[in-house]
């Protein structure tokens, strides 16, 4: 089983990026998928969560209205569209399977992660 995050890069403030979380050996539509960000030595922060079922998606307050999470089950991929990026969004982003439903408890620093992929660096700078 492998999760792989990709799509990071260097972007100017106000710019956009789309991150992808692709899976092999795992069918993502059976799992709630969370996006997180974490700098080395710092506590991880939940960014967004897409449930496997019909419950609500979840977004951290800091990204509401700017980020959007979506699934493409045919490609076994979960995306995180990030718009109007700010310097404070700079971080290493990774995806993981998480428990349901998508809540601050599931996505908080004590939420339990299942399968976790390696991260992709996002840098927002002029």
Short mmCIF file of C-alpha atoms in Angstrom, two decimals:
data_model
loop_
_atom_site.label_atom_id
_atom_site.label_comp_id
_atom_site.label_asym_id
_atom_site.label_seq_id
_atom_site.Cartn_x
_atom_site.Cartn_y
_atom_site.Cartn_z
CA UNK A 1 0.00 0.00 0.00
CA UNK A 2 1.32 3.39 -0.94
CA UNK A 3 -0.04 6.92 -0.85
CA UNK A 4 1.85 9.53 -2.80
CA UNK A 5 1.30 13.26 -2.55
CA UNK A 6 2.42 15.42 -5.44
CA UNK A 7 1.82 18.80 -6.99
CA UNK A 8 3.69 21.04 -4.60
CA UNK A 9 6.00 23.80 -5.68
CA UNK A 10 6.89 27.45 -5.40
CA UNK A 11 4.10 29.92 -6.01
CA UNK A 12 3.62 33.62 -5.42
CA UNK A 13 1.10 34.89 -2.89
CA UNK A 14 -2.36 34.82 -4.41
CA UNK A 15 -1.44 31.94 -6.66
CA UNK A 16 -2.87 28.43 -6.90
CA UNK A 17 -1.69 24.86 -6.73
CA UNK A 18 -3.46 21.53 -6.97
CA UNK A 19 -2.13 18.71 -4.85
CA UNK A 20 -2.83 15.09 -5.70
CA UNK A 21 -2.96 12.10 -3.39
CA UNK A 22 -2.68 8.94 -5.46
CA UNK A 23 -2.90 5.44 -4.07
CA UNK A 24 -1.64 2.04 -5.08
CA UNK A 25 -2.73 -1.13 -3.37
CA UNK A 26 -5.63 0.72 -1.77
CA UNK A 27 -9.03 1.84 -3.04
CA UNK A 28 -9.36 5.39 -1.79
CA UNK A 29 -13.12 5.66 -2.16
CA UNK A 30 -13.50 3.23 0.74
CA UNK A 31 -11.64 5.60 3.08
CA UNK A 32 -11.93 9.08 4.46
CA UNK A 33 -8.86 10.95 3.24
CA UNK A 34 -7.27 13.81 5.09
CA UNK A 35 -4.78 16.40 3.94
CA UNK A 36 -2.34 17.63 6.56
CA UNK A 37 0.61 19.94 6.71
CA UNK A 38 3.59 19.69 8.96
CA UNK A 39 6.97 21.34 9.11
CA UNK A 40 9.87 19.35 10.55
CA UNK A 41 9.79 19.48 14.32
CA UNK A 42 6.30 20.97 14.45
CA UNK A 43 2.92 19.52 15.25
CA UNK A 44 0.86 18.52 12.24
CA UNK A 45 -2.18 20.56 11.27
CA UNK A 46 -5.27 19.13 9.66
CA UNK A 47 -6.14 21.01 6.48
CA UNK A 48 -9.08 19.23 4.87
CA UNK A 49 -10.90 15.93 4.86
CA UNK A 50 -13.07 14.11 2.34
CA UNK A 51 -15.34 11.44 3.79
CA UNK A 52 -15.89 8.09 2.12
CA UNK A 53 -19.60 8.35 2.69
CA UNK A 54 -22.15 11.14 2.48
CA UNK A 55 -21.08 13.11 5.52
CA UNK A 56 -19.65 16.60 5.22
CA UNK A 57 -16.22 17.55 4.06
CA UNK A 58 -14.09 19.34 6.61
CA UNK A 59 -11.79 22.34 6.32
CA UNK A 60 -9.56 24.07 8.79
CA UNK A 61 -10.73 27.62 9.49
CA UNK A 62 -7.49 28.95 8.05
CA UNK A 63 -8.24 27.54 4.60
CA UNK A 64 -12.03 27.79 4.34
CA UNK A 65 -13.09 29.54 1.18
CA UNK A 66 -9.65 29.06 -0.40
CA UNK A 67 -9.07 25.31 -0.51
CA UNK A 68 -11.32 22.61 -1.96
CA UNK A 69 -10.97 18.85 -1.60
CA UNK A 70 -12.34 16.46 -4.19
CA UNK A 71 -12.16 12.86 -5.31
CA UNK A 72 -11.67 11.17 -8.65
CA UNK A 73 -12.49 7.57 -7.91
CA UNK A 74 -11.73 6.47 -11.45
CA UNK A 75 -8.17 7.68 -10.95
CA UNK A 76 -8.05 6.55 -7.30
CA UNK A 77 -6.91 10.04 -6.44
CA UNK A 78 -7.92 12.77 -4.01
CA UNK A 79 -7.14 16.37 -4.87
CA UNK A 80 -6.62 19.50 -2.84
CA UNK A 81 -7.17 22.65 -4.89
CA UNK A 82 -5.46 25.53 -3.15
CA UNK A 83 -6.33 29.05 -4.26
CA UNK A 84 -5.33 32.48 -3.01
CA UNK A 85 -2.29 31.00 -1.35
CA UNK A 86 -0.63 32.91 1.46
CA UNK A 87 2.92 32.75 2.82
CA UNK A 88 1.57 31.08 5.96
CA UNK A 89 0.43 28.15 3.80
CA UNK A 90 4.08 27.26 3.25
CA UNK A 91 4.61 23.77 4.60
CA UNK A 92 5.02 20.10 3.75
CA UNK A 93 1.64 18.65 2.79
CA UNK A 94 0.78 14.98 3.02
CA UNK A 95 -2.31 12.82 2.77
CA UNK A 96 -3.48 9.97 4.95
CA UNK A 97 -6.46 7.75 5.57
CA UNK A 98 -8.38 8.90 8.63
CA UNK A 99 -11.40 7.91 10.65
CA UNK A 100 -14.93 9.02 9.90
CA UNK A 101 -16.65 11.39 10.16
CA UNK A 102 -14.37 14.25 9.16
CA UNK A 103 -14.22 16.47 12.25
CA UNK A 104 -11.71 18.50 14.21
CA UNK A 105 -11.30 15.45 16.41
CA UNK A 106 -10.46 13.22 13.45
CA UNK A 107 -8.22 15.81 11.87
CA UNK A 108 -6.66 17.27 14.99
CA UNK A 109 -3.15 16.51 16.24
CA UNK A 110 -4.41 13.52 18.21
CA UNK A 111 -6.47 12.08 15.38
CA UNK A 112 -5.38 8.64 14.36
CA UNK A 113 -3.85 8.27 10.93
CA UNK A 114 -3.99 5.08 8.94
CA UNK A 115 -2.00 4.85 5.75
CA UNK A 116 0.17 7.89 5.27
CA UNK A 117 2.06 9.10 2.25
CA UNK A 118 5.21 11.11 1.93
CA UNK A 119 4.74 14.82 1.64
CA UNK A 120 5.09 17.44 -1.02
CA UNK A 121 6.60 20.85 -0.32
CA UNK A 122 4.48 23.94 -0.87
CA UNK A 123 6.28 27.27 -0.72
CA UNK A 124 4.40 30.55 -1.05
CA UNK A 125 6.78 33.42 -1.52
CA UNK A 126 7.32 36.46 -3.69
#
